[in-house]
Amino acid sequence: MAILELQNICKDYMQGKEPVRVLKNVSLSVEKGEYIAIMGPSGSGKTTLMNIIGCLDVPTSGSYVLDGADLQDLSDDALADIRNRHIGFVFQSFHLLPKMTALDNVALPLLYGGVPLKERKRRAAEALEAVGLSDRAEFYPNQLSGGQCQRVAIARAMVGKPDILLADEPTGALDTRAGSQIMEIFRGLNDSGMTILMITHEPSIAACADKTYHILDGELHTAGVPGRGGSEDEAE
Ligand SMILES: Nc1ncnc2c1ncn2[C@@H]1O[C@H](COP(=O)(O)OP(=O)(O)OP(=O)(O)O)[C@@H](O)[C@H]1O
Ligand SMILES: [Mg+2]
């Protein structure tokens, strides 16, 4: 069953007085439990597409059905509700709050969800354990390495138990070793049933997904290229 179904999605931005089309008739169907990578040059529309999939932005035209619900014409509140229930985000630059410990950063989404304090702490500790950071719970972001910060960010994305993980260049700021640790965590999450969409510039990272799509000048090339265990010819 498709968990995400995008049909003929277009997105225009005003640049000066002219609308410029940055996504052009993008159609994409993602099955529950799929792990896909999206590659493409800088400015090709990857983040724009991710923001639409993550209900952070709305398309100019086209249809988007998420887990059977047509998102067209929903209010901002309704979109936020769908986002909170279904989607976890991981960004290149982690987006952790500097004045909060790792544990409190991870617990934060549960606060917005109205979960009581004790339960928030328990679930945050569990999520930190899942990314191997139980011993860093009381550390602040500036006391953590980049790879550790990203693992905290993944724990924060997972703590609400979303069924879809969206990651925009999750290894872009990390060295190879930290990057492969993140890829191991993603593999484990996917093995436990999570649907993952990951943007990356790096062919070796895209190869960790089961399927790779390419976006070029706002057009998605939907002929999925086998990733894991496949050929290495996925350079841009
Ligand atoms: N809010 C905005 N207003 C106007 N133009 C925008 C806006 N956001 C993005 N764009 C334009 O849309 C195009 C696609 O941007 P996007 O951020 O999706 O690229 P990207 O593929 O994620 O690039 P990168 O790999 O550098 O992150 C770019 O040309 C950008 O200038
Ligand atoms: Mg981007």
PDB file of C-alpha atoms and ligand atoms in Angstrom:
ATOM      1  CA  MET A   1       0.000   0.000   0.000  1.00  0.00           C
ATOM      2  CA  ALA A   2       1.340   3.454  -0.880  1.00  0.00           C
ATOM      3  CA  ILE A   3       1.848   5.566   2.214  1.00  0.00           C
ATOM      4  CA  LEU A   4       2.681   8.648   0.117  1.00  0.00           C
ATOM      5  CA  GLU A   5       1.216   9.417  -3.278  1.00  0.00           C
ATOM      6  CA  LEU A   6       2.202  12.614  -5.092  1.00  0.00           C
ATOM      7  CA  GLN A   7       0.685  13.375  -8.455  1.00  0.00           C
ATOM      8  CA  ASN A   8       1.792  16.141 -10.790  1.00  0.00           C
ATOM      9  CA  ILE A   9       3.083  18.306  -7.990  1.00  0.00           C
ATOM     10  CA  CYS A  10       4.228  21.769  -9.137  1.00  0.00           C
ATOM     11  CA  LYS A  11       5.734  24.445  -6.937  1.00  0.00           C
ATOM     12  CA  ASP A  12       6.250  28.045  -8.023  1.00  0.00           C
ATOM     13  CA  TYR A  13       8.211  30.636  -6.094  1.00  0.00           C
ATOM     14  CA  MET A  14       8.110  34.345  -6.805  1.00  0.00           C
ATOM     15  CA  GLN A  15      11.571  35.484  -7.759  1.00  0.00           C
ATOM     16  CA  GLY A  16      11.292  39.225  -8.135  1.00  0.00           C
ATOM     17  CA  LYS A  17       7.959  39.712  -9.884  1.00  0.00           C
ATOM     18  CA  GLU A  18       8.113  36.489 -11.861  1.00  0.00           C
ATOM     19  CA  PRO A  19       6.868  33.124 -10.659  1.00  0.00           C
ATOM     20  CA  VAL A  20       9.571  30.520 -11.191  1.00  0.00           C
ATOM     21  CA  ARG A  21       8.612  26.851 -11.315  1.00  0.00           C
ATOM     22  CA  VAL A  22      10.991  24.882  -9.105  1.00  0.00           C
ATOM     23  CA  LEU A  23       9.050  21.585  -9.092  1.00  0.00           C
ATOM     24  CA  LYS A  24       7.627  20.407 -12.389  1.00  0.00           C
ATOM     25  CA  ASN A  25       4.917  17.739 -12.397  1.00  0.00           C
ATOM     26  CA  VAL A  26       6.541  15.575  -9.793  1.00  0.00           C
ATOM     27  CA  SER A  27       4.798  12.246  -9.306  1.00  0.00           C
ATOM     28  CA  LEU A  28       6.057   9.839  -6.680  1.00  0.00           C
ATOM     29  CA  SER A  29       4.549   6.861  -4.965  1.00  0.00           C
ATOM     30  CA  VAL A  30       6.219   5.460  -1.872  1.00  0.00           C
ATOM     31  CA  GLU A  31       5.152   2.156  -0.366  1.00  0.00           C
ATOM     32  CA  LYS A  32       4.937   1.576   3.368  1.00  0.00           C
ATOM     33  CA  GLY A  33       8.325   0.391   4.580  1.00  0.00           C
ATOM     34  CA  GLU A  34      10.259   1.609   1.536  1.00  0.00           C
ATOM     35  CA  TYR A  35      13.646   3.290   1.983  1.00  0.00           C
ATOM     36  CA  ILE A  36      14.385   5.716  -0.815  1.00  0.00           C
ATOM     37  CA  ALA A  37      17.124   8.203  -1.593  1.00  0.00           C
ATOM     38  CA  ILE A  38      16.703  11.370  -3.665  1.00  0.00           C
ATOM     39  CA  MET A  39      19.786  12.784  -5.340  1.00  0.00           C
ATOM     40  CA  GLY A  40      20.241  15.914  -7.408  1.00  0.00           C
ATOM     41  CA  PRO A  41      22.417  18.982  -7.832  1.00  0.00           C
ATOM     42  CA  SER A  42      22.185  22.044  -5.603  1.00  0.00           C
ATOM     43  CA  GLY A  43      19.086  24.099  -6.429  1.00  0.00           C
ATOM     44  CA  SER A  44      17.313  21.235  -8.228  1.00  0.00           C
ATOM     45  CA  GLY A  45      14.351  21.277  -5.813  1.00  0.00           C
ATOM     46  CA  LYS A  46      15.160  18.533  -3.292  1.00  0.00           C
ATOM     47  CA  THR A  47      14.427  20.509  -0.125  1.00  0.00           C
ATOM     48  CA  THR A  48      11.355  22.068  -1.723  1.00  0.00           C
ATOM     49  CA  LEU A  49      10.029  18.576  -2.424  1.00  0.00           C
ATOM     50  CA  MET A  50      10.930  17.355   1.062  1.00  0.00           C
ATOM     51  CA  ASN A  51       9.119  20.321   2.638  1.00  0.00           C
ATOM     52  CA  ILE A  52       5.974  19.496   0.689  1.00  0.00           C
ATOM     53  CA  ILE A  53       6.175  15.813   1.593  1.00  0.00           C
ATOM     54  CA  GLY A  54       6.706  16.832   5.230  1.00  0.00           C
ATOM     55  CA  CYS A  55       3.672  19.167   5.215  1.00  0.00           C
ATOM     56  CA  LEU A  56       5.909  22.159   5.970  1.00  0.00           C
ATOM     57  CA  ASP A  57       4.878  23.732   2.678  1.00  0.00           C
ATOM     58  CA  VAL A  58       2.055  23.287   0.180  1.00  0.00           C
ATOM     59  CA  PRO A  59       2.315  22.738  -3.576  1.00  0.00           C
ATOM     60  CA  THR A  60       1.112  25.292  -6.133  1.00  0.00           C
ATOM     61  CA  SER A  61      -0.782  22.504  -7.897  1.00  0.00           C
ATOM     62  CA  GLY A  62      -1.045  18.738  -7.917  1.00  0.00           C
ATOM     63  CA  SER A  63      -2.332  16.218  -5.416  1.00  0.00           C
ATOM     64  CA  TYR A  64      -0.761  14.684  -2.355  1.00  0.00           C
ATOM     65  CA  VAL A  65      -2.326  11.778  -0.483  1.00  0.00           C
ATOM     66  CA  LEU A  66      -0.666  10.729   2.782  1.00  0.00           C
ATOM     67  CA  ASP A  67      -1.781   7.464   4.346  1.00  0.00           C
ATOM     68  CA  GLY A  68      -5.087   7.649   2.507  1.00  0.00           C
ATOM     69  CA  ALA A  69      -5.812  11.294   3.387  1.00  0.00           C
ATOM     70  CA  ASP A  70      -5.971  13.904   0.608  1.00  0.00           C
ATOM     71  CA  LEU A  71      -4.044  16.900   1.919  1.00  0.00           C
ATOM     72  CA  GLN A  72      -5.431  19.369  -0.572  1.00  0.00           C
ATOM     73  CA  ASP A  73      -7.167  22.360   0.987  1.00  0.00           C
ATOM     74  CA  LEU A  74      -6.442  21.319   4.570  1.00  0.00           C
ATOM     75  CA  SER A  75      -5.931  24.136   7.064  1.00  0.00           C
ATOM     76  CA  ASP A  76      -2.483  24.815   8.520  1.00  0.00           C
ATOM     77  CA  ASP A  77      -3.631  23.300  11.811  1.00  0.00           C
ATOM     78  CA  ALA A  78      -4.847  20.124  10.161  1.00  0.00           C
ATOM     79  CA  LEU A  79      -1.557  19.833   8.257  1.00  0.00           C
ATOM     80  CA  ALA A  80       0.427  20.355  11.457  1.00  0.00           C
ATOM     81  CA  ASP A  81      -1.584  17.616  13.112  1.00  0.00           C
ATOM     82  CA  ILE A  82      -0.878  15.183  10.266  1.00  0.00           C
ATOM     83  CA  ARG A  83       2.786  16.157  10.354  1.00  0.00           C
ATOM     84  CA  ASN A  84       3.033  15.525  14.097  1.00  0.00           C
ATOM     85  CA  ARG A  85       1.402  12.142  13.850  1.00  0.00           C
ATOM     86  CA  HIS A  86       3.241  10.782  10.812  1.00  0.00           C
ATOM     87  CA  ILE A  87       6.554  12.457  10.220  1.00  0.00           C
ATOM     88  CA  GLY A  88       9.950  12.732  11.858  1.00  0.00           C
ATOM     89  CA  PHE A  89      12.544  15.152  10.457  1.00  0.00           C
ATOM     90  CA  VAL A  90      16.322  15.029  10.409  1.00  0.00           C
ATOM     91  CA  PHE A  91      18.327  17.943   8.962  1.00  0.00           C
ATOM     92  CA  GLN A  92      21.921  18.413   7.862  1.00  0.00           C
ATOM     93  CA  SER A  93      22.616  20.918  10.641  1.00  0.00           C
ATOM     94  CA  PHE A  94      20.838  18.952  13.415  1.00  0.00           C
ATOM     95  CA  HIS A  95      18.681  21.898  14.662  1.00  0.00           C
ATOM     96  CA  LEU A  96      19.178  21.079  18.347  1.00  0.00           C
ATOM     97  CA  LEU A  97      18.417  23.705  20.979  1.00  0.00           C
ATOM     98  CA  PRO A  98      21.786  24.718  22.487  1.00  0.00           C
ATOM     99  CA  LYS A  99      20.510  25.464  25.987  1.00  0.00           C
ATOM    100  CA  MET A 100      18.851  22.096  26.454  1.00  0.00           C
ATOM    101  CA  THR A 101      20.488  18.788  27.286  1.00  0.00           C
ATOM    102  CA  ALA A 102      20.375  15.907  24.828  1.00  0.00           C
ATOM    103  CA  LEU A 103      17.549  14.336  26.857  1.00  0.00           C
ATOM    104  CA  ASP A 104      15.480  17.533  26.908  1.00  0.00           C
ATOM    105  CA  ASN A 105      16.002  18.086  23.177  1.00  0.00           C
ATOM    106  CA  VAL A 106      14.692  14.589  22.492  1.00  0.00           C
ATOM    107  CA  ALA A 107      11.745  15.044  24.878  1.00  0.00           C
ATOM    108  CA  LEU A 108      10.668  18.380  23.375  1.00  0.00           C
ATOM    109  CA  PRO A 109       8.258  17.089  20.677  1.00  0.00           C
ATOM    110  CA  LEU A 110       6.389  15.181  23.401  1.00  0.00           C
ATOM    111  CA  LEU A 111       5.870  18.420  25.311  1.00  0.00           C
ATOM    112  CA  TYR A 112       4.052  19.833  22.272  1.00  0.00           C
ATOM    113  CA  GLY A 113       2.066  16.596  22.179  1.00  0.00           C
ATOM    114  CA  GLY A 114       0.914  17.098  25.785  1.00  0.00           C
ATOM    115  CA  VAL A 115       2.684  14.031  27.239  1.00  0.00           C
ATOM    116  CA  PRO A 116       3.275  14.297  31.037  1.00  0.00           C
ATOM    117  CA  LEU A 117       6.824  15.068  32.221  1.00  0.00           C
ATOM    118  CA  LYS A 118       7.733  11.690  33.666  1.00  0.00           C
ATOM    119  CA  GLU A 119       6.561   9.878  30.561  1.00  0.00           C
ATOM    120  CA  ARG A 120       8.450  12.395  28.359  1.00  0.00           C
ATOM    121  CA  LYS A 121      11.695  11.674  30.203  1.00  0.00           C
ATOM    122  CA  ARG A 122      11.152   7.927  30.049  1.00  0.00           C
ATOM    123  CA  ARG A 123      10.474   7.907  26.330  1.00  0.00           C
ATOM    124  CA  ALA A 124      13.321  10.323  25.578  1.00  0.00           C
ATOM    125  CA  ALA A 125      15.734   8.109  27.519  1.00  0.00           C
ATOM    126  CA  GLU A 126      14.505   5.106  25.554  1.00  0.00           C
ATOM    127  CA  ALA A 127      15.034   6.925  22.240  1.00  0.00           C
ATOM    128  CA  LEU A 128      18.546   7.999  23.274  1.00  0.00           C
ATOM    129  CA  GLU A 129      19.330   4.417  24.189  1.00  0.00           C
ATOM    130  CA  ALA A 130      18.192   3.286  20.740  1.00  0.00           C
ATOM    131  CA  VAL A 131      20.822   5.544  19.139  1.00  0.00           C
ATOM    132  CA  GLY A 132      23.512   4.447  21.610  1.00  0.00           C
ATOM    133  CA  LEU A 133      23.685   7.680  23.595  1.00  0.00           C
ATOM    134  CA  SER A 134      22.377   6.812  27.058  1.00  0.00           C
ATOM    135  CA  ASP A 135      25.664   7.999  28.543  1.00  0.00           C
ATOM    136  CA  ARG A 136      25.286  11.449  26.952  1.00  0.00           C
ATOM    137  CA  ALA A 137      21.739  12.260  28.102  1.00  0.00           C
ATOM    138  CA  GLU A 138      22.806  15.186  30.292  1.00  0.00           C
ATOM    139  CA  PHE A 139      25.283  16.658  27.796  1.00  0.00           C
ATOM    140  CA  TYR A 140      24.549  19.895  25.949  1.00  0.00           C
ATOM    141  CA  PRO A 141      24.881  19.989  22.123  1.00  0.00           C
ATOM    142  CA  ASN A 142      28.197  21.910  22.295  1.00  0.00           C
ATOM    143  CA  GLN A 143      29.615  19.032  24.374  1.00  0.00           C
ATOM    144  CA  LEU A 144      28.764  16.492  21.677  1.00  0.00           C
ATOM    145  CA  SER A 145      30.440  15.572  18.390  1.00  0.00           C
ATOM    146  CA  GLY A 146      28.629  16.194  15.104  1.00  0.00           C
ATOM    147  CA  GLY A 147      27.767  12.513  14.776  1.00  0.00           C
ATOM    148  CA  GLN A 148      26.426  12.440  18.330  1.00  0.00           C
ATOM    149  CA  CYS A 149      24.348  15.573  17.676  1.00  0.00           C
ATOM    150  CA  GLN A 150      22.844  13.893  14.627  1.00  0.00           C
ATOM    151  CA  ARG A 151      22.028  10.786  16.681  1.00  0.00           C
ATOM    152  CA  VAL A 152      20.272  13.031  19.245  1.00  0.00           C
ATOM    153  CA  ALA A 153      18.353  14.614  16.359  1.00  0.00           C
ATOM    154  CA  ILE A 154      17.340  11.151  15.128  1.00  0.00           C
ATOM    155  CA  ALA A 155      16.184  10.210  18.644  1.00  0.00           C
ATOM    156  CA  ARG A 156      14.124  13.415  18.699  1.00  0.00           C
ATOM    157  CA  ALA A 157      12.637  12.565  15.289  1.00  0.00           C
ATOM    158  CA  MET A 158      11.704   9.058  16.502  1.00  0.00           C
ATOM    159  CA  VAL A 159      10.408   9.806  19.978  1.00  0.00           C
ATOM    160  CA  GLY A 160       6.848  10.419  18.792  1.00  0.00           C
ATOM    161  CA  LYS A 161       6.931   7.099  16.893  1.00  0.00           C
ATOM    162  CA  PRO A 162       6.210   8.509  13.428  1.00  0.00           C
ATOM    163  CA  ASP A 163       5.866   6.052  10.554  1.00  0.00           C
ATOM    164  CA  ILE A 164       7.838   8.198   8.079  1.00  0.00           C
ATOM    165  CA  LEU A 165      11.323   9.611   8.490  1.00  0.00           C
ATOM    166  CA  LEU A 166      12.383  12.509   6.232  1.00  0.00           C
ATOM    167  CA  ALA A 167      16.075  13.294   6.196  1.00  0.00           C
ATOM    168  CA  ASP A 168      17.634  16.213   4.296  1.00  0.00           C
ATOM    169  CA  GLU A 169      21.370  15.564   3.862  1.00  0.00           C
ATOM    170  CA  PRO A 170      21.605  13.759   7.215  1.00  0.00           C
ATOM    171  CA  THR A 171      25.297  12.967   6.748  1.00  0.00           C
ATOM    172  CA  GLY A 172      26.232  16.195   4.929  1.00  0.00           C
ATOM    173  CA  ALA A 173      28.034  17.672   7.937  1.00  0.00           C
ATOM    174  CA  LEU A 174      29.659  14.427   9.105  1.00  0.00           C
ATOM    175  CA  ASP A 175      32.829  12.504   8.350  1.00  0.00           C
ATOM    176  CA  THR A 176      32.656   9.076   6.753  1.00  0.00           C
ATOM    177  CA  ARG A 177      32.686   7.125   9.994  1.00  0.00           C
ATOM    178  CA  ALA A 178      29.956   9.172  11.689  1.00  0.00           C
ATOM    179  CA  GLY A 179      28.012   9.032   8.426  1.00  0.00           C
ATOM    180  CA  SER A 180      28.070   5.246   8.349  1.00  0.00           C
ATOM    181  CA  GLN A 181      26.884   5.107  11.957  1.00  0.00           C
ATOM    182  CA  ILE A 182      23.884   7.205  10.947  1.00  0.00           C
ATOM    183  CA  MET A 183      23.283   4.863   7.996  1.00  0.00           C
ATOM    184  CA  GLU A 184      23.336   1.857  10.356  1.00  0.00           C
ATOM    185  CA  ILE A 185      20.679   3.508  12.507  1.00  0.00           C
ATOM    186  CA  PHE A 186      18.543   4.257   9.436  1.00  0.00           C
ATOM    187  CA  ARG A 187      18.889   0.643   8.300  1.00  0.00           C
ATOM    188  CA  GLY A 188      17.705  -0.577  11.700  1.00  0.00           C
ATOM    189  CA  LEU A 189      14.732   1.803  11.657  1.00  0.00           C
ATOM    190  CA  ASN A 190      13.798   0.679   8.165  1.00  0.00           C
ATOM    191  CA  ASP A 191      14.131  -2.992   9.149  1.00  0.00           C
ATOM    192  CA  SER A 192      11.646  -2.307  11.938  1.00  0.00           C
ATOM    193  CA  GLY A 193       9.138  -1.018   9.369  1.00  0.00           C
ATOM    194  CA  MET A 194       9.790   2.702   9.106  1.00  0.00           C
ATOM    195  CA  THR A 195       9.398   4.381   5.717  1.00  0.00           C
ATOM    196  CA  ILE A 196      12.462   6.549   4.992  1.00  0.00           C
ATOM    197  CA  LEU A 197      13.031   9.309   2.419  1.00  0.00           C
ATOM    198  CA  MET A 198      16.542  10.657   2.417  1.00  0.00           C
ATOM    199  CA  ILE A 199      18.112  13.436   0.384  1.00  0.00           C
ATOM    200  CA  THR A 200      21.810  13.110  -0.263  1.00  0.00           C
ATOM    201  CA  HIS A 201      24.585  14.287  -2.568  1.00  0.00           C
ATOM    202  CA  GLU A 202      26.727  11.253  -1.864  1.00  0.00           C
ATOM    203  CA  PRO A 203      26.363   8.120  -4.009  1.00  0.00           C
ATOM    204  CA  SER A 204      27.771   5.952  -1.195  1.00  0.00           C
ATOM    205  CA  ILE A 205      25.027   7.205   1.145  1.00  0.00           C
ATOM    206  CA  ALA A 206      22.290   6.825  -1.494  1.00  0.00           C
ATOM    207  CA  ALA A 207      23.462   3.234  -1.941  1.00  0.00           C
ATOM    208  CA  CYS A 208      22.287   2.516   1.639  1.00  0.00           C
ATOM    209  CA  ALA A 209      18.684   3.022   0.481  1.00  0.00           C
ATOM    210  CA  ASP A 210      16.751   0.444  -1.492  1.00  0.00           C
ATOM    211  CA  LYS A 211      15.954   2.765  -4.381  1.00  0.00           C
ATOM    212  CA  THR A 212      17.354   6.042  -5.706  1.00  0.00           C
ATOM    213  CA  TYR A 213      15.495   8.792  -7.551  1.00  0.00           C
ATOM    214  CA  HIS A 214      17.175  11.707  -9.268  1.00  0.00           C
ATOM    215  CA  ILE A 215      15.845  15.235  -9.422  1.00  0.00           C
ATOM    216  CA  LEU A 216      17.133  17.523 -12.128  1.00  0.00           C
ATOM    217  CA  ASP A 217      15.908  21.071 -12.604  1.00  0.00           C
ATOM    218  CA  GLY A 218      12.669  20.343 -10.737  1.00  0.00           C
ATOM    219  CA  GLU A 219      11.888  17.120 -12.587  1.00  0.00           C
ATOM    220  CA  LEU A 220      11.926  13.827 -10.750  1.00  0.00           C
ATOM    221  CA  HIS A 221      13.193  10.880 -12.666  1.00  0.00           C
ATOM    222  CA  THR A 222      11.007   8.148 -11.360  1.00  0.00           C
ATOM    223  CA  ALA A 223      12.849   5.218 -12.852  1.00  0.00           C
ATOM    224  CA  GLY A 224      14.176   3.967  -9.528  1.00  0.00           C
ATOM    225  CA  VAL A 225      17.755   2.810  -9.681  1.00  0.00           C
ATOM    226  CA  PRO A 226      18.482  -0.198  -7.464  1.00  0.00           C
ATOM    227  CA  GLY A 227      20.690   1.040  -4.647  1.00  0.00           C
ATOM    228  CA  ARG A 228      21.807  -1.391  -1.990  1.00  0.00           C
ATOM    229  CA  GLY A 229      24.185  -3.935  -3.461  1.00  0.00           C
ATOM    230  CA  GLY A 230      23.646  -2.384  -6.892  1.00  0.00           C
ATOM    231  CA  SER A 231      26.100  -0.719  -9.216  1.00  0.00           C
ATOM    232  CA  GLU A 232      28.186   2.278  -8.200  1.00  0.00           C
ATOM    233  CA  ASP A 233      27.303   4.343 -11.241  1.00  0.00           C
ATOM    234  CA  GLU A 234      25.058   6.813  -9.476  1.00  0.00           C
ATOM    235  CA  ALA A 235      27.281   9.831  -9.647  1.00  0.00           C
ATOM    236  CA  GLU A 236      25.562  13.035 -10.706  1.00  0.00           C
TER     237      GLU A 236
HETATM  238  N1  LIG B   1      11.320  30.636  -0.466  1.00  0.00           N
HETATM  239  C1  LIG B   1      11.830  30.679  -1.709  1.00  0.00           C
HETATM  240  N2  LIG B   1      11.588  31.742  -2.519  1.00  0.00           N
HETATM  241  C2  LIG B   1      12.075  31.792  -3.770  1.00  0.00           C
HETATM  242  N3  LIG B   1      12.805  30.801  -4.331  1.00  0.00           N
HETATM  243  C3  LIG B   1      13.082  29.728  -3.583  1.00  0.00           C
HETATM  244  C4  LIG B   1      12.616  29.604  -2.239  1.00  0.00           C
HETATM  245  N4  LIG B   1      13.041  28.417  -1.742  1.00  0.00           N
HETATM  246  C5  LIG B   1      13.752  27.832  -2.724  1.00  0.00           C
HETATM  247  N5  LIG B   1      13.772  28.602  -3.838  1.00  0.00           N
HETATM  248  C6  LIG B   1      14.428  28.279  -5.122  1.00  0.00           C
HETATM  249  O1  LIG B   1      13.994  27.007  -5.519  1.00  0.00           O
HETATM  250  C7  LIG B   1      15.044  26.253  -6.104  1.00  0.00           C
HETATM  251  C8  LIG B   1      15.170  24.903  -5.396  1.00  0.00           C
HETATM  252  O2  LIG B   1      15.592  25.102  -4.051  1.00  0.00           O
HETATM  253  P1  LIG B   1      15.830  23.895  -3.051  1.00  0.00           P
HETATM  254  O3  LIG B   1      16.148  24.463  -1.731  1.00  0.00           O
HETATM  255  O4  LIG B   1      14.672  22.968  -3.136  1.00  0.00           O
HETATM  256  O5  LIG B   1      17.122  23.199  -3.704  1.00  0.00           O
HETATM  257  P2  LIG B   1      17.944  21.912  -3.217  1.00  0.00           P
HETATM  258  O6  LIG B   1      17.869  20.908  -4.315  1.00  0.00           O
HETATM  259  O7  LIG B   1      17.489  21.492  -1.873  1.00  0.00           O
HETATM  260  O8  LIG B   1      19.444  22.475  -3.154  1.00  0.00           O
HETATM  261  P3  LIG B   1      20.640  22.157  -2.110  1.00  0.00           P
HETATM  262  O9  LIG B   1      21.233  20.851  -2.553  1.00  0.00           O
HETATM  263  O10 LIG B   1      21.590  23.287  -2.330  1.00  0.00           O
HETATM  264  O11 LIG B   1      20.082  22.115  -0.731  1.00  0.00           O
HETATM  265  C9  LIG B   1      16.286  27.132  -5.980  1.00  0.00           C
HETATM  266  O12 LIG B   1      16.550  27.707  -7.227  1.00  0.00           O
HETATM  267  C10 LIG B   1      15.916  28.183  -4.961  1.00  0.00           C
HETATM  268  O13 LIG B   1      16.530  29.392  -5.237  1.00  0.00           O
HETATM  269 MG    MG B   2      18.396  21.486   0.027  1.00  0.00          MG
END
